[in-house]
Amino acid sequence: MLTVPATAQDRRSGGKLLLTDGVASIEGAAGGGLATWAVIAGHETEDGIGGTAHATYVALPDFDLASAGAAVGLLNRVELSYAYQRFDTRAAGAALGLGHGFTFGQHVLGAKVRLIGDAVWDQDTILPQIAAGVQYKIADRGAVLHAVGAAQTANADFYLAATKVWLAQSLVLNATVRFTKANQFGLLGFGGDRDPNRSAQFEGSAGRLLTRSLLIGGEYRTKPDNLGFAHEDNSYDVFAAWAVRRNLSITAAYADLGDIATVKTQHGLFLSLQGGL
């Protein structure tokens, strides 16, 4: 069982409990690997400023996905984040007519605001921490994206997330509703010939703190299916996050992203390194 520091002074100056600020998601916001949570990045509490930087790599049978970025947490209330994603088609690029090693890229600018609740400190209520956020995504390779049916090369995702940590049970739960047009997280543009509209998608996470520094769990994320040329599957992962020390964590996962751009069964290793303060 995890315990909470006893005094208000601890709350202000002691920082967050390990891993209760989540890790960097592939879009740069604090959360799990696939899902964005309501927690705010960094170790700060209500009197401080914190931040994180991350590097993430997902090795799939036919593709590679890499993400790097940083996030700043202000007074445990506001989070600002940035990530750049790079998707390498490797040999599959030639089969798709793009050329061997063709890459897609995307910039993700994020902002999140904690609305009510505190995921950790409100242990005497079932109220979760609830946050609202936006991620503005700008995809590269506009000509190719339009050729495969994408309606836009830049667009915003809006989301509402709820996260709760039960210290007595060492349990972490999160549910997020995302309103998005993004194809393959936005790497293949936004909207499409099948459906040009924004839709509501779900992101769920469940984890258990085995020790103060080790969290295991799983995530599931639904995605829109906007492009006529290729069906888009939902994604899931099974992960372990280890806080090596307060300012360094490593997350490893088995991630299944389903079929991508007509290439079947894309699953493999997810590995992320995060430093924070």
PDB file of C-alpha atoms in Angstrom:
ATOM      1  CA  MET A   1       0.000   0.000   0.000  1.00  0.00           C
ATOM      2  CA  LEU A   2       1.207   3.522  -0.801  1.00  0.00           C
ATOM      3  CA  THR A   3       1.027   6.292   1.772  1.00  0.00           C
ATOM      4  CA  VAL A   4       0.449  10.030   1.459  1.00  0.00           C
ATOM      5  CA  PRO A   5       2.697  12.668   3.110  1.00  0.00           C
ATOM      6  CA  ALA A   6       0.946  13.916   6.220  1.00  0.00           C
ATOM      7  CA  THR A   7       1.152  17.695   6.129  1.00  0.00           C
ATOM      8  CA  ALA A   8       0.161  20.567   3.873  1.00  0.00           C
ATOM      9  CA  GLN A   9       3.811  21.592   3.706  1.00  0.00           C
ATOM     10  CA  ASP A  10       4.671  18.164   2.288  1.00  0.00           C
ATOM     11  CA  ARG A  11       1.985  18.699  -0.317  1.00  0.00           C
ATOM     12  CA  ARG A  12       3.515  21.979  -1.440  1.00  0.00           C
ATOM     13  CA  SER A  13       7.206  21.136  -1.349  1.00  0.00           C
ATOM     14  CA  GLY A  14       7.501  17.345  -1.412  1.00  0.00           C
ATOM     15  CA  GLY A  15       6.464  16.864  -5.018  1.00  0.00           C
ATOM     16  CA  LYS A  16       4.170  14.237  -6.479  1.00  0.00           C
ATOM     17  CA  LEU A  17       4.381  10.564  -5.609  1.00  0.00           C
ATOM     18  CA  LEU A  18       6.388   8.556  -8.129  1.00  0.00           C
ATOM     19  CA  LEU A  19       4.577   7.780 -11.404  1.00  0.00           C
ATOM     20  CA  THR A  20       1.363   9.552 -10.335  1.00  0.00           C
ATOM     21  CA  ASP A  21       2.062  12.214 -12.972  1.00  0.00           C
ATOM     22  CA  GLY A  22       1.996   9.520 -15.660  1.00  0.00           C
ATOM     23  CA  VAL A  23       4.523   9.186 -18.456  1.00  0.00           C
ATOM     24  CA  ALA A  24       4.698  10.876 -21.850  1.00  0.00           C
ATOM     25  CA  SER A  25       2.139   9.665 -24.376  1.00  0.00           C
ATOM     26  CA  ILE A  26       3.155   9.414 -28.025  1.00  0.00           C
ATOM     27  CA  GLU A  27       1.529  12.823 -28.572  1.00  0.00           C
ATOM     28  CA  GLY A  28       3.576  14.426 -25.798  1.00  0.00           C
ATOM     29  CA  ALA A  29       0.938  14.959 -23.103  1.00  0.00           C
ATOM     30  CA  ALA A  30       1.188  13.305 -19.691  1.00  0.00           C
ATOM     31  CA  GLY A  31      -0.596   9.981 -19.544  1.00  0.00           C
ATOM     32  CA  GLY A  32       0.123   6.439 -20.662  1.00  0.00           C
ATOM     33  CA  GLY A  33       1.896   5.428 -23.846  1.00  0.00           C
ATOM     34  CA  LEU A  34      -1.257   5.499 -26.002  1.00  0.00           C
ATOM     35  CA  ALA A  35      -3.702   7.450 -23.838  1.00  0.00           C
ATOM     36  CA  THR A  36      -3.715  11.024 -22.574  1.00  0.00           C
ATOM     37  CA  TRP A  37      -4.608  11.314 -18.854  1.00  0.00           C
ATOM     38  CA  ALA A  38      -5.981  14.154 -16.730  1.00  0.00           C
ATOM     39  CA  VAL A  39      -2.723  14.449 -14.740  1.00  0.00           C
ATOM     40  CA  ILE A  40      -0.348  17.371 -15.310  1.00  0.00           C
ATOM     41  CA  ALA A  41       3.250  16.741 -16.418  1.00  0.00           C
ATOM     42  CA  GLY A  42       6.113  17.276 -13.980  1.00  0.00           C
ATOM     43  CA  HIS A  43       6.650  16.753 -10.256  1.00  0.00           C
ATOM     44  CA  GLU A  44       5.302  20.168  -9.195  1.00  0.00           C
ATOM     45  CA  THR A  45       2.347  20.607  -6.870  1.00  0.00           C
ATOM     46  CA  GLU A  46       0.214  23.751  -6.624  1.00  0.00           C
ATOM     47  CA  ASP A  47       3.121  26.079  -5.776  1.00  0.00           C
ATOM     48  CA  GLY A  48       5.607  25.045  -8.436  1.00  0.00           C
ATOM     49  CA  ILE A  49       6.628  24.594 -12.048  1.00  0.00           C
ATOM     50  CA  GLY A  50       7.803  21.246 -13.412  1.00  0.00           C
ATOM     51  CA  GLY A  51       8.503  19.616 -16.704  1.00  0.00           C
ATOM     52  CA  THR A  52       9.430  16.506 -18.627  1.00  0.00           C
ATOM     53  CA  ALA A  53      11.224  15.518 -21.812  1.00  0.00           C
ATOM     54  CA  HIS A  54      10.777  12.198 -23.572  1.00  0.00           C
ATOM     55  CA  ALA A  55      11.989   9.999 -26.400  1.00  0.00           C
ATOM     56  CA  THR A  56       9.799   7.112 -27.577  1.00  0.00           C
ATOM     57  CA  TYR A  57      10.345   4.361 -30.131  1.00  0.00           C
ATOM     58  CA  VAL A  58       7.819   1.812 -31.406  1.00  0.00           C
ATOM     59  CA  ALA A  59       9.286  -1.047 -33.445  1.00  0.00           C
ATOM     60  CA  LEU A  60       6.693  -2.733 -35.684  1.00  0.00           C
ATOM     61  CA  PRO A  61       7.159  -5.552 -38.220  1.00  0.00           C
ATOM     62  CA  ASP A  62       6.970  -3.232 -41.238  1.00  0.00           C
ATOM     63  CA  PHE A  63       7.192   0.288 -39.799  1.00  0.00           C
ATOM     64  CA  ASP A  64       8.943   2.340 -37.106  1.00  0.00           C
ATOM     65  CA  LEU A  65       7.308   5.125 -35.098  1.00  0.00           C
ATOM     66  CA  ALA A  66       9.426   7.569 -33.079  1.00  0.00           C
ATOM     67  CA  SER A  67       8.342  10.502 -30.925  1.00  0.00           C
ATOM     68  CA  ALA A  68      10.327  13.104 -29.006  1.00  0.00           C
ATOM     69  CA  GLY A  69       9.193  16.162 -27.121  1.00  0.00           C
ATOM     70  CA  ALA A  70       8.732  18.040 -23.865  1.00  0.00           C
ATOM     71  CA  ALA A  71       5.967  19.222 -21.541  1.00  0.00           C
ATOM     72  CA  VAL A  72       5.766  21.925 -18.871  1.00  0.00           C
ATOM     73  CA  GLY A  73       3.445  21.781 -15.857  1.00  0.00           C
ATOM     74  CA  LEU A  74       2.376  25.047 -14.212  1.00  0.00           C
ATOM     75  CA  LEU A  75       1.107  24.935 -10.601  1.00  0.00           C
ATOM     76  CA  ASN A  76      -0.309  21.439 -11.200  1.00  0.00           C
ATOM     77  CA  ARG A  77      -3.065  23.210 -13.135  1.00  0.00           C
ATOM     78  CA  VAL A  78      -1.910  23.833 -16.713  1.00  0.00           C
ATOM     79  CA  GLU A  79       0.211  21.692 -19.036  1.00  0.00           C
ATOM     80  CA  LEU A  80       1.835  22.824 -22.282  1.00  0.00           C
ATOM     81  CA  SER A  81       3.423  20.184 -24.504  1.00  0.00           C
ATOM     82  CA  TYR A  82       5.140  19.621 -27.836  1.00  0.00           C
ATOM     83  CA  ALA A  83       6.048  16.420 -29.659  1.00  0.00           C
ATOM     84  CA  TYR A  84       7.373  15.537 -33.078  1.00  0.00           C
ATOM     85  CA  GLN A  85       6.440  12.143 -34.494  1.00  0.00           C
ATOM     86  CA  ARG A  86       8.317  10.392 -37.298  1.00  0.00           C
ATOM     87  CA  PHE A  87       6.838   7.352 -39.064  1.00  0.00           C
ATOM     88  CA  ASP A  88       9.284   5.345 -41.199  1.00  0.00           C
ATOM     89  CA  THR A  89       7.727   3.056 -43.829  1.00  0.00           C
ATOM     90  CA  ARG A  90      10.989   1.114 -44.364  1.00  0.00           C
ATOM     91  CA  ALA A  91      10.624  -1.543 -47.085  1.00  0.00           C
ATOM     92  CA  ALA A  92       6.819  -1.264 -46.983  1.00  0.00           C
ATOM     93  CA  GLY A  93       7.163   2.203 -48.513  1.00  0.00           C
ATOM     94  CA  ALA A  94       8.304   0.675 -51.797  1.00  0.00           C
ATOM     95  CA  ALA A  95       5.376  -1.771 -51.835  1.00  0.00           C
ATOM     96  CA  LEU A  96       2.998   1.141 -51.231  1.00  0.00           C
ATOM     97  CA  GLY A  97       4.542   3.081 -54.126  1.00  0.00           C
ATOM     98  CA  LEU A  98       6.142   5.715 -51.909  1.00  0.00           C
ATOM     99  CA  GLY A  99       9.754   4.589 -52.069  1.00  0.00           C
ATOM    100  CA  HIS A 100      11.886   2.587 -49.657  1.00  0.00           C
ATOM    101  CA  GLY A 101      12.274   4.362 -46.322  1.00  0.00           C
ATOM    102  CA  PHE A 102       9.668   7.041 -47.074  1.00  0.00           C
ATOM    103  CA  THR A 103       8.820   8.909 -43.856  1.00  0.00           C
ATOM    104  CA  PHE A 104       5.820  10.806 -42.573  1.00  0.00           C
ATOM    105  CA  GLY A 105       6.147  13.410 -39.815  1.00  0.00           C
ATOM    106  CA  GLN A 106       3.866  15.363 -37.533  1.00  0.00           C
ATOM    107  CA  HIS A 107       4.130  18.244 -35.060  1.00  0.00           C
ATOM    108  CA  VAL A 108       1.789  18.117 -32.043  1.00  0.00           C
ATOM    109  CA  LEU A 109       1.206  21.246 -29.929  1.00  0.00           C
ATOM    110  CA  GLY A 110      -0.779  20.550 -26.767  1.00  0.00           C
ATOM    111  CA  ALA A 111      -2.462  22.388 -23.903  1.00  0.00           C
ATOM    112  CA  LYS A 112      -4.311  20.841 -20.951  1.00  0.00           C
ATOM    113  CA  VAL A 113      -6.133  22.399 -17.993  1.00  0.00           C
ATOM    114  CA  ARG A 114      -7.087  20.590 -14.783  1.00  0.00           C
ATOM    115  CA  LEU A 115     -10.712  21.529 -14.164  1.00  0.00           C
ATOM    116  CA  ILE A 116     -11.607  19.836 -10.873  1.00  0.00           C
ATOM    117  CA  GLY A 117     -10.332  17.204  -8.471  1.00  0.00           C
ATOM    118  CA  ASP A 118      -6.910  15.816  -7.660  1.00  0.00           C
ATOM    119  CA  ALA A 119      -6.143  12.268  -8.773  1.00  0.00           C
ATOM    120  CA  VAL A 120      -3.970  11.546  -5.703  1.00  0.00           C
ATOM    121  CA  TRP A 121      -4.844  13.898  -2.860  1.00  0.00           C
ATOM    122  CA  ASP A 122      -8.654  13.545  -2.972  1.00  0.00           C
ATOM    123  CA  GLN A 123      -8.633  10.115  -1.335  1.00  0.00           C
ATOM    124  CA  ASP A 124     -11.781  10.768   0.703  1.00  0.00           C
ATOM    125  CA  THR A 125     -13.974  11.100  -2.407  1.00  0.00           C
ATOM    126  CA  ILE A 126     -14.615   9.098  -5.557  1.00  0.00           C
ATOM    127  CA  LEU A 127     -14.305  12.286  -7.624  1.00  0.00           C
ATOM    128  CA  PRO A 128     -11.495  11.850 -10.181  1.00  0.00           C
ATOM    129  CA  GLN A 129      -9.184  14.519 -11.498  1.00  0.00           C
ATOM    130  CA  ILE A 130     -10.811  15.902 -14.638  1.00  0.00           C
ATOM    131  CA  ALA A 131      -8.978  17.865 -17.316  1.00  0.00           C
ATOM    132  CA  ALA A 132      -9.785  19.285 -20.724  1.00  0.00           C
ATOM    133  CA  GLY A 133      -7.243  19.638 -23.474  1.00  0.00           C
ATOM    134  CA  VAL A 134      -6.469  20.331 -27.091  1.00  0.00           C
ATOM    135  CA  GLN A 135      -3.756  18.978 -29.378  1.00  0.00           C
ATOM    136  CA  TYR A 136      -3.129  20.853 -32.619  1.00  0.00           C
ATOM    137  CA  LYS A 137      -1.495  18.542 -35.148  1.00  0.00           C
ATOM    138  CA  ILE A 138       0.381  19.538 -38.298  1.00  0.00           C
ATOM    139  CA  ALA A 139       1.217  16.638 -40.623  1.00  0.00           C
ATOM    140  CA  ASP A 140       3.994  16.630 -43.222  1.00  0.00           C
ATOM    141  CA  ARG A 141       3.712  15.236 -46.757  1.00  0.00           C
ATOM    142  CA  GLY A 142       0.575  17.113 -47.734  1.00  0.00           C
ATOM    143  CA  ALA A 143       0.575  15.992 -51.376  1.00  0.00           C
ATOM    144  CA  VAL A 144       0.725  12.313 -50.427  1.00  0.00           C
ATOM    145  CA  LEU A 145      -1.927  12.703 -47.721  1.00  0.00           C
ATOM    146  CA  HIS A 146      -4.373  14.325 -50.135  1.00  0.00           C
ATOM    147  CA  ALA A 147      -3.611  11.618 -52.718  1.00  0.00           C
ATOM    148  CA  VAL A 148      -4.685   8.857 -50.304  1.00  0.00           C
ATOM    149  CA  GLY A 149      -7.913  10.684 -49.491  1.00  0.00           C
ATOM    150  CA  ALA A 150      -7.147  12.856 -46.443  1.00  0.00           C
ATOM    151  CA  ALA A 151      -9.261  15.999 -46.297  1.00  0.00           C
ATOM    152  CA  GLN A 152      -6.792  18.126 -44.291  1.00  0.00           C
ATOM    153  CA  THR A 153      -3.135  18.182 -43.261  1.00  0.00           C
ATOM    154  CA  ALA A 154      -3.671  20.088 -39.988  1.00  0.00           C
ATOM    155  CA  ASN A 155      -6.427  19.888 -37.406  1.00  0.00           C
ATOM    156  CA  ALA A 156      -7.112  19.892 -33.667  1.00  0.00           C
ATOM    157  CA  ASP A 157      -8.101  17.070 -31.328  1.00  0.00           C
ATOM    158  CA  PHE A 158     -10.185  18.034 -28.276  1.00  0.00           C
ATOM    159  CA  TYR A 159     -10.445  15.756 -25.260  1.00  0.00           C
ATOM    160  CA  LEU A 160     -11.850  15.387 -21.773  1.00  0.00           C
ATOM    161  CA  ALA A 161      -9.981  13.060 -19.398  1.00  0.00           C
ATOM    162  CA  ALA A 162     -10.690  11.662 -15.932  1.00  0.00           C
ATOM    163  CA  THR A 163      -7.970  10.009 -13.816  1.00  0.00           C
ATOM    164  CA  LYS A 164      -8.102   8.517 -10.319  1.00  0.00           C
ATOM    165  CA  VAL A 165      -5.403   6.959  -8.110  1.00  0.00           C
ATOM    166  CA  TRP A 166      -6.591   4.769  -5.223  1.00  0.00           C
ATOM    167  CA  LEU A 167      -3.597   4.651  -2.897  1.00  0.00           C
ATOM    168  CA  ALA A 168      -4.967   1.972  -0.563  1.00  0.00           C
ATOM    169  CA  GLN A 169      -5.463  -0.367  -3.519  1.00  0.00           C
ATOM    170  CA  SER A 170      -2.409   0.917  -5.463  1.00  0.00           C
ATOM    171  CA  LEU A 171      -4.724   1.299  -8.460  1.00  0.00           C
ATOM    172  CA  VAL A 172      -4.730   3.853 -11.301  1.00  0.00           C
ATOM    173  CA  LEU A 173      -7.682   4.230 -13.703  1.00  0.00           C
ATOM    174  CA  ASN A 174      -8.206   6.660 -16.573  1.00  0.00           C
ATOM    175  CA  ALA A 175     -10.918   7.304 -19.153  1.00  0.00           C
ATOM    176  CA  THR A 176     -10.638   9.857 -21.950  1.00  0.00           C
ATOM    177  CA  VAL A 177     -13.045  10.937 -24.670  1.00  0.00           C
ATOM    178  CA  ARG A 178     -11.271  12.424 -27.692  1.00  0.00           C
ATOM    179  CA  PHE A 179     -13.016  14.344 -30.467  1.00  0.00           C
ATOM    180  CA  THR A 180     -10.851  13.897 -33.547  1.00  0.00           C
ATOM    181  CA  LYS A 181     -10.528  13.583 -37.311  1.00  0.00           C
ATOM    182  CA  ALA A 182      -7.009  12.146 -37.110  1.00  0.00           C
ATOM    183  CA  ASN A 183      -6.024   9.245 -39.376  1.00  0.00           C
ATOM    184  CA  GLN A 184      -3.367   7.055 -37.698  1.00  0.00           C
ATOM    185  CA  PHE A 185      -2.963   9.632 -34.905  1.00  0.00           C
ATOM    186  CA  GLY A 186      -2.771  12.353 -37.609  1.00  0.00           C
ATOM    187  CA  LEU A 187       0.238  11.004 -39.488  1.00  0.00           C
ATOM    188  CA  LEU A 188      -2.059  10.279 -42.462  1.00  0.00           C
ATOM    189  CA  GLY A 189      -3.895  13.575 -42.198  1.00  0.00           C
ATOM    190  CA  PHE A 190      -7.391  14.378 -40.959  1.00  0.00           C
ATOM    191  CA  GLY A 191     -10.793  13.329 -42.238  1.00  0.00           C
ATOM    192  CA  GLY A 192     -11.143  11.474 -45.486  1.00  0.00           C
ATOM    193  CA  ASP A 193     -13.158  10.309 -48.445  1.00  0.00           C
ATOM    194  CA  ARG A 194     -15.062   7.840 -46.234  1.00  0.00           C
ATOM    195  CA  ASP A 195     -15.840  10.298 -43.421  1.00  0.00           C
ATOM    196  CA  PRO A 196     -14.669  13.929 -43.263  1.00  0.00           C
ATOM    197  CA  ASN A 197     -16.137  14.656 -39.833  1.00  0.00           C
ATOM    198  CA  ARG A 198     -14.801  14.718 -36.272  1.00  0.00           C
ATOM    199  CA  SER A 199     -15.906  11.740 -34.149  1.00  0.00           C
ATOM    200  CA  ALA A 200     -15.782  10.799 -30.470  1.00  0.00           C
ATOM    201  CA  GLN A 201     -13.165   8.156 -29.613  1.00  0.00           C
ATOM    202  CA  PHE A 202     -12.313   6.445 -26.330  1.00  0.00           C
ATOM    203  CA  GLU A 203      -9.006   5.977 -24.513  1.00  0.00           C
ATOM    204  CA  GLY A 204      -8.895   3.796 -21.395  1.00  0.00           C
ATOM    205  CA  SER A 205      -6.046   2.881 -19.045  1.00  0.00           C
ATOM    206  CA  ALA A 206      -5.795   0.697 -15.963  1.00  0.00           C
ATOM    207  CA  GLY A 207      -2.651   0.171 -13.891  1.00  0.00           C
ATOM    208  CA  ARG A 208      -1.467  -1.225 -10.595  1.00  0.00           C
ATOM    209  CA  LEU A 209       1.449   0.124  -8.583  1.00  0.00           C
ATOM    210  CA  LEU A 210       3.331  -3.000  -7.543  1.00  0.00           C
ATOM    211  CA  THR A 211       5.828  -0.845  -5.646  1.00  0.00           C
ATOM    212  CA  ARG A 212       6.344   2.902  -5.251  1.00  0.00           C
ATOM    213  CA  SER A 213       8.449   2.835  -8.424  1.00  0.00           C
ATOM    214  CA  LEU A 214       6.827   0.180 -10.651  1.00  0.00           C
ATOM    215  CA  LEU A 215       3.472   0.494 -12.434  1.00  0.00           C
ATOM    216  CA  ILE A 216       2.056  -2.215 -14.698  1.00  0.00           C
ATOM    217  CA  GLY A 217      -1.127  -2.068 -16.717  1.00  0.00           C
ATOM    218  CA  GLY A 218      -2.821  -1.867 -20.078  1.00  0.00           C
ATOM    219  CA  GLU A 219      -4.498   0.606 -22.403  1.00  0.00           C
ATOM    220  CA  TYR A 220      -7.048   0.580 -25.206  1.00  0.00           C
ATOM    221  CA  ARG A 221      -7.613   3.363 -27.721  1.00  0.00           C
ATOM    222  CA  THR A 222     -10.241   3.568 -30.438  1.00  0.00           C
ATOM    223  CA  LYS A 223      -9.545   5.443 -33.662  1.00  0.00           C
ATOM    224  CA  PRO A 224     -11.698   6.811 -36.502  1.00  0.00           C
ATOM    225  CA  ASP A 225     -11.867   5.008 -39.842  1.00  0.00           C
ATOM    226  CA  ASN A 226     -11.976   7.864 -42.343  1.00  0.00           C
ATOM    227  CA  LEU A 227      -9.934   6.723 -45.346  1.00  0.00           C
ATOM    228  CA  GLY A 228     -11.431   4.545 -48.064  1.00  0.00           C
ATOM    229  CA  PHE A 229      -8.177   2.946 -49.222  1.00  0.00           C
ATOM    230  CA  ALA A 230      -7.388   1.236 -45.898  1.00  0.00           C
ATOM    231  CA  HIS A 231      -9.317   0.176 -42.819  1.00  0.00           C
ATOM    232  CA  GLU A 232      -7.956   1.639 -39.548  1.00  0.00           C
ATOM    233  CA  ASP A 233      -7.925  -0.568 -36.441  1.00  0.00           C
ATOM    234  CA  ASN A 234      -8.058   0.332 -32.779  1.00  0.00           C
ATOM    235  CA  SER A 235      -4.892   0.045 -30.668  1.00  0.00           C
ATOM    236  CA  TYR A 236      -3.937  -1.444 -27.320  1.00  0.00           C
ATOM    237  CA  ASP A 237      -0.857  -2.036 -25.190  1.00  0.00           C
ATOM    238  CA  VAL A 238       0.335  -3.854 -22.084  1.00  0.00           C
ATOM    239  CA  PHE A 239       2.993  -1.834 -20.254  1.00  0.00           C
ATOM    240  CA  ALA A 240       5.390  -1.571 -17.342  1.00  0.00           C
ATOM    241  CA  ALA A 241       6.634   1.853 -16.167  1.00  0.00           C
ATOM    242  CA  TRP A 242       9.642   1.969 -13.836  1.00  0.00           C
ATOM    243  CA  ALA A 243      10.773   5.102 -12.013  1.00  0.00           C
ATOM    244  CA  VAL A 244      14.517   4.522 -11.938  1.00  0.00           C
ATOM    245  CA  ARG A 245      14.771   7.625  -9.762  1.00  0.00           C
ATOM    246  CA  ARG A 246      12.555  10.634  -9.197  1.00  0.00           C
ATOM    247  CA  ASN A 247      13.692  12.403 -12.366  1.00  0.00           C
ATOM    248  CA  LEU A 248      14.037   9.387 -14.684  1.00  0.00           C
ATOM    249  CA  SER A 249      11.535   6.733 -15.801  1.00  0.00           C
ATOM    250  CA  ILE A 250      11.491   3.970 -18.412  1.00  0.00           C
ATOM    251  CA  THR A 251       8.337   2.541 -19.967  1.00  0.00           C
ATOM    252  CA  ALA A 252       8.294  -0.702 -21.935  1.00  0.00           C
ATOM    253  CA  ALA A 253       5.210  -2.177 -23.581  1.00  0.00           C
ATOM    254  CA  TYR A 254       3.850  -4.605 -26.100  1.00  0.00           C
ATOM    255  CA  ALA A 255       1.777  -2.425 -28.453  1.00  0.00           C
ATOM    256  CA  ASP A 256      -0.663  -3.561 -31.132  1.00  0.00           C
ATOM    257  CA  LEU A 257      -1.635  -0.870 -33.657  1.00  0.00           C
ATOM    258  CA  GLY A 258      -3.546  -3.249 -35.947  1.00  0.00           C
ATOM    259  CA  ASP A 259      -3.444  -2.859 -39.738  1.00  0.00           C
ATOM    260  CA  ILE A 260      -1.754   0.294 -41.051  1.00  0.00           C
ATOM    261  CA  ALA A 261      -2.203   1.535 -44.642  1.00  0.00           C
ATOM    262  CA  THR A 262      -3.175  -1.961 -45.941  1.00  0.00           C
ATOM    263  CA  VAL A 263      -0.189  -3.590 -44.184  1.00  0.00           C
ATOM    264  CA  LYS A 264      -1.500  -6.235 -41.794  1.00  0.00           C
ATOM    265  CA  THR A 265      -0.879  -6.899 -38.107  1.00  0.00           C
ATOM    266  CA  GLN A 266       1.444  -4.185 -36.860  1.00  0.00           C
ATOM    267  CA  HIS A 267       2.459  -4.985 -33.288  1.00  0.00           C
ATOM    268  CA  GLY A 268       5.746  -4.832 -31.436  1.00  0.00           C
ATOM    269  CA  LEU A 269       7.906  -3.225 -28.765  1.00  0.00           C
ATOM    270  CA  PHE A 270       7.141   0.208 -27.321  1.00  0.00           C
ATOM    271  CA  LEU A 271      10.011   1.804 -25.402  1.00  0.00           C
ATOM    272  CA  SER A 272      10.030   5.290 -23.857  1.00  0.00           C
ATOM    273  CA  LEU A 273      12.569   7.206 -21.771  1.00  0.00           C
ATOM    274  CA  GLN A 274      11.419  10.229 -19.767  1.00  0.00           C
ATOM    275  CA  GLY A 275      13.323  12.743 -17.682  1.00  0.00           C
ATOM    276  CA  GLY A 276      11.522  15.204 -15.433  1.00  0.00           C
ATOM    277  CA  LEU A 277      11.650  17.708 -12.612  1.00  0.00           C
TER     278      LEU A 277
END
